[in-house]
PDB file of C-alpha atoms in Angstrom:
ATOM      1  CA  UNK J1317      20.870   0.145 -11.905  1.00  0.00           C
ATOM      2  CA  UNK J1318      19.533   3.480 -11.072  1.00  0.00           C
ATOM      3  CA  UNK J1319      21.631   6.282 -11.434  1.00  0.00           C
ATOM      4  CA  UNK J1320      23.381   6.967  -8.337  1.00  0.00           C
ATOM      5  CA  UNK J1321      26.747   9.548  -7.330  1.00  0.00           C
ATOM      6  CA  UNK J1322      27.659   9.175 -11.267  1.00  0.00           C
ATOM      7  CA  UNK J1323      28.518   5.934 -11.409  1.00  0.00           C
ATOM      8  CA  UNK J1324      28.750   3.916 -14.709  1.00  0.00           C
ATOM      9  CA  UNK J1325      26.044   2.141 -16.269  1.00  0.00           C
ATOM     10  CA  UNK J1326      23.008   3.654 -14.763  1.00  0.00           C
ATOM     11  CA  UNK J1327      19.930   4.856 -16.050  1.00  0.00           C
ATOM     12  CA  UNK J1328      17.465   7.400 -14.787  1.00  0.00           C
ATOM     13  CA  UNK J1329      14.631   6.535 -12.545  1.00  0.00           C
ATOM     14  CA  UNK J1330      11.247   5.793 -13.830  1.00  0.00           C
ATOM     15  CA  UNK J1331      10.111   4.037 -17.072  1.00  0.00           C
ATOM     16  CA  UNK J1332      13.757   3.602 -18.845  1.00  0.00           C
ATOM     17  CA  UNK J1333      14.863   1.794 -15.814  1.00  0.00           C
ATOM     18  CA  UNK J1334      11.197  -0.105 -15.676  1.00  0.00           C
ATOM     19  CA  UNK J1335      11.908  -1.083 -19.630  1.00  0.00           C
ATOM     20  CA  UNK J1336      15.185  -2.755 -18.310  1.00  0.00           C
ATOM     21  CA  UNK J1337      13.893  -4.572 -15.274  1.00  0.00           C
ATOM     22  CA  UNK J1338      10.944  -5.638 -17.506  1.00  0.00           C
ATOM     23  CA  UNK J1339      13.474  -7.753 -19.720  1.00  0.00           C
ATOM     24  CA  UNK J1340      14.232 -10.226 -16.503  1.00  0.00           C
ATOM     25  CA  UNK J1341      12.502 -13.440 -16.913  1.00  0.00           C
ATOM     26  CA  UNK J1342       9.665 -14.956 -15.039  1.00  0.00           C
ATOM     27  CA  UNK J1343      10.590 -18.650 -13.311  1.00  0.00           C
ATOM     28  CA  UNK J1344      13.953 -17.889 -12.360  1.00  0.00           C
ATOM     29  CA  UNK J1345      15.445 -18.801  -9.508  1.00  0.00           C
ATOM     30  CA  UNK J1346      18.723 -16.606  -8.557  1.00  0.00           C
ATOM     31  CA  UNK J1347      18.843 -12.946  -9.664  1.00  0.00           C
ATOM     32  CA  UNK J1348      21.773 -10.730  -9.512  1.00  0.00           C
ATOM     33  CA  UNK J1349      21.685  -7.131 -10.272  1.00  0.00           C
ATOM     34  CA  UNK J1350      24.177  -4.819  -9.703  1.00  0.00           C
ATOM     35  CA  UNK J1351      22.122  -2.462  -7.137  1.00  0.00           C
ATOM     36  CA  UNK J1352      19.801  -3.640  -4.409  1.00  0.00           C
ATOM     37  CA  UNK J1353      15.791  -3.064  -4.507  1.00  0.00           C
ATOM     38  CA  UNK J1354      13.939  -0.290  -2.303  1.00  0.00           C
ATOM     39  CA  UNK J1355      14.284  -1.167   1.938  1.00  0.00           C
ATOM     40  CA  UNK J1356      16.848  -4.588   1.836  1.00  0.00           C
ATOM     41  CA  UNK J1357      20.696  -3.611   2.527  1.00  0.00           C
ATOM     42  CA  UNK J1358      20.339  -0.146   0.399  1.00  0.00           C
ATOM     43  CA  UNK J1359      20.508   2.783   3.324  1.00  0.00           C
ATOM     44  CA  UNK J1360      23.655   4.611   3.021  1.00  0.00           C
ATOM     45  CA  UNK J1361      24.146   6.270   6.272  1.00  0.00           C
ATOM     46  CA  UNK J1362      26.190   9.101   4.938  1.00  0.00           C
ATOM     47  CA  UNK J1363      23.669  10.305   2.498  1.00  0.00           C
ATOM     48  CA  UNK J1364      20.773   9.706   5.460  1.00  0.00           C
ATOM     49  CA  UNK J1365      18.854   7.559   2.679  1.00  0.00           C
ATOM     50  CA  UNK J1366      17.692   4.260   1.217  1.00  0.00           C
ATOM     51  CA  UNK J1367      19.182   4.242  -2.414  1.00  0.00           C
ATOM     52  CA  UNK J1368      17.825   1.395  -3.611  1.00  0.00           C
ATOM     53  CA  UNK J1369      15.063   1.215  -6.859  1.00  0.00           C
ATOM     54  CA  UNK J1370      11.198   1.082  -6.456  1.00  0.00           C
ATOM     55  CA  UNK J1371      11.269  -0.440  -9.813  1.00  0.00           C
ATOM     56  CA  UNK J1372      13.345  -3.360  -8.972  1.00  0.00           C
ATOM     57  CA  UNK J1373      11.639  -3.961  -5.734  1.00  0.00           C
ATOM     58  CA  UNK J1374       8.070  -4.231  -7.923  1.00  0.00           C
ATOM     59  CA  UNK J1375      10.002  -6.001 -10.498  1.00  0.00           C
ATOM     60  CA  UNK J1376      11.367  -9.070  -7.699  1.00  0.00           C
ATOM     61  CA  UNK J1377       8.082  -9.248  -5.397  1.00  0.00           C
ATOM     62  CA  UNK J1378       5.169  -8.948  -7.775  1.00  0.00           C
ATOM     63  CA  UNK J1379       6.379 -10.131 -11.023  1.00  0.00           C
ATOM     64  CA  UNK J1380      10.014 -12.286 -11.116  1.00  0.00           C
ATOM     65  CA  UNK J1381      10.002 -13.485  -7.360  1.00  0.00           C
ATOM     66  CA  UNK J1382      13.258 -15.818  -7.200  1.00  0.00           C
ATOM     67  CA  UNK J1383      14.403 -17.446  -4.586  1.00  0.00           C
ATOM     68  CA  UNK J1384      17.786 -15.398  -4.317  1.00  0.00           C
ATOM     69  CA  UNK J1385      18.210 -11.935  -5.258  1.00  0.00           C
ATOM     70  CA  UNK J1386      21.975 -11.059  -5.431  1.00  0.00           C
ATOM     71  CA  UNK J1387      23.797  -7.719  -5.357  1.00  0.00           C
ATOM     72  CA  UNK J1388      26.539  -5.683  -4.083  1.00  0.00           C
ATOM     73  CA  UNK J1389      26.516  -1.850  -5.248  1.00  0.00           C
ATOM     74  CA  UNK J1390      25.844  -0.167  -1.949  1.00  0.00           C
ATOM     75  CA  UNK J1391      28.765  -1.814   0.214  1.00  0.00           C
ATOM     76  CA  UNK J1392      27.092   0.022   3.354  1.00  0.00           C
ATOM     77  CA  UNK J1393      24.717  -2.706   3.071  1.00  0.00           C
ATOM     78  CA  UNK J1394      26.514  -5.705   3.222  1.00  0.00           C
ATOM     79  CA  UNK J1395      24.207  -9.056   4.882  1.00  0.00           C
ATOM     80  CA  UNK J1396      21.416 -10.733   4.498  1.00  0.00           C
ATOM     81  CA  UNK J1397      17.435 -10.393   4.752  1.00  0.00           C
ATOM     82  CA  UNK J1398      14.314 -11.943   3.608  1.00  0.00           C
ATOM     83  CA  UNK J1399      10.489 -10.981   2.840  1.00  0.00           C
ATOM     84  CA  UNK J1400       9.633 -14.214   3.694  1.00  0.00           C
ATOM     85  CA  UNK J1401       9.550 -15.222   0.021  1.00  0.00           C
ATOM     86  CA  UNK J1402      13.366 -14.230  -1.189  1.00  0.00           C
ATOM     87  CA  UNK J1403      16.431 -14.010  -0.342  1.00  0.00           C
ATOM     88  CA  UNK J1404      18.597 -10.857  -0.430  1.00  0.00           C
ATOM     89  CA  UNK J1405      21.968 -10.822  -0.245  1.00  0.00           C
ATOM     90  CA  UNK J1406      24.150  -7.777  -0.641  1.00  0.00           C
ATOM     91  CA  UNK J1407      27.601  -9.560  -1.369  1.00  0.00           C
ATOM     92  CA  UNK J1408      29.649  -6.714  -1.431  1.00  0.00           C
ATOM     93  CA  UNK J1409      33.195  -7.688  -0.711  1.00  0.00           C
ATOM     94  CA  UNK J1410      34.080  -3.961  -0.398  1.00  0.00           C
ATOM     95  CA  UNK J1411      33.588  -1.985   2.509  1.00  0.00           C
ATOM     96  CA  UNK J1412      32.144   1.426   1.717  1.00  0.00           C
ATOM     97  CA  UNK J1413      36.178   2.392   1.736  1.00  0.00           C
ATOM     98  CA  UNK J1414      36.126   0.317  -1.056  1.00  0.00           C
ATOM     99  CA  UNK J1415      38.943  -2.221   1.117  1.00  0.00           C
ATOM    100  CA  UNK J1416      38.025  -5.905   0.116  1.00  0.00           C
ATOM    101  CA  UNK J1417      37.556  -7.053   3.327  1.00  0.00           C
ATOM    102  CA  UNK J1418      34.206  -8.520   4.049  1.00  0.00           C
ATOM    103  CA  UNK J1419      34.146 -12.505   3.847  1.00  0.00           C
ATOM    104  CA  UNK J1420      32.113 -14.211   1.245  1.00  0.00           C
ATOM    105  CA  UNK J1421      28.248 -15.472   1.874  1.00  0.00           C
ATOM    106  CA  UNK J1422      27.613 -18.919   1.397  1.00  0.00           C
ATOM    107  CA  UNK J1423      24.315 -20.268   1.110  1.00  0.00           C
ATOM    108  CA  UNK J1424      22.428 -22.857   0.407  1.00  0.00           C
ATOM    109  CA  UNK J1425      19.739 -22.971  -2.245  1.00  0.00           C
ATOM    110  CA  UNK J1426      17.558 -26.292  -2.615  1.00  0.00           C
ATOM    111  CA  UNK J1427      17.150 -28.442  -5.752  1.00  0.00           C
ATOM    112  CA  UNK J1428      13.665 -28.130  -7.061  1.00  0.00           C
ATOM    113  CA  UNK J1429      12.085 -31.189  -6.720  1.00  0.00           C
ATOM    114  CA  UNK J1430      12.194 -33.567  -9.496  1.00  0.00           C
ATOM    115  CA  UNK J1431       8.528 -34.388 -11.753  1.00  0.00           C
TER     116      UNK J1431
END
């Protein structure tokens, strides 16, 4: 995850971060990360900013491009949204007051079909 407010295991932005993402297969179907990519559930309203990574955004819609991308760092962004091609869910079950109150997602993900 990119480094953000000091957090543990983050990594500057930029090609150390890029090495990382790089390591994620190609055919898979669910990815979870820890942080969310650029512009789906990342804005934090009290920094006035999306905080999500560029790198991980490239990573998911040009390269990877699972169904379901998973994550929860930025609890601001709770929900769901879609390019039209994946699924992102920030799962958070923290608030951004860090109270375990939001309710779990369920989804459904379809069986590929069999050869």
């Amino acid at each position: 995850t990119p480094w953000f407010n000091g957090w543990g295991f983050n990594l500057p932005r930029g090609q150390s971060l890029l090495d990382k993402w790089n390591l994620v297969p190609e055919g898979i179907d669910i990815l979870m990360t820890h942080g969310p990519p650029l512009g789906f559930r990342d804005w934090v309203p009290k920094e006035l900013q999306r905080v999500g990574c560029v790198e991980l955004l490239n990573t998911v819609q040009k390269r990877v491009r699972p169904k379901l991308h998973a994550f929860g760092g930025i609890h601001e962004g709770y929900g769901i949204m879609t390019d039209g091609y994946t699924t992102f869910i920030n799962a958070s079950t923290c608030t951004v007051s860090f109270q375990p109150t939001n309710p779990p997602i369920v989804f459904d993900l379809p069986n590929p079909s069999s050869s």
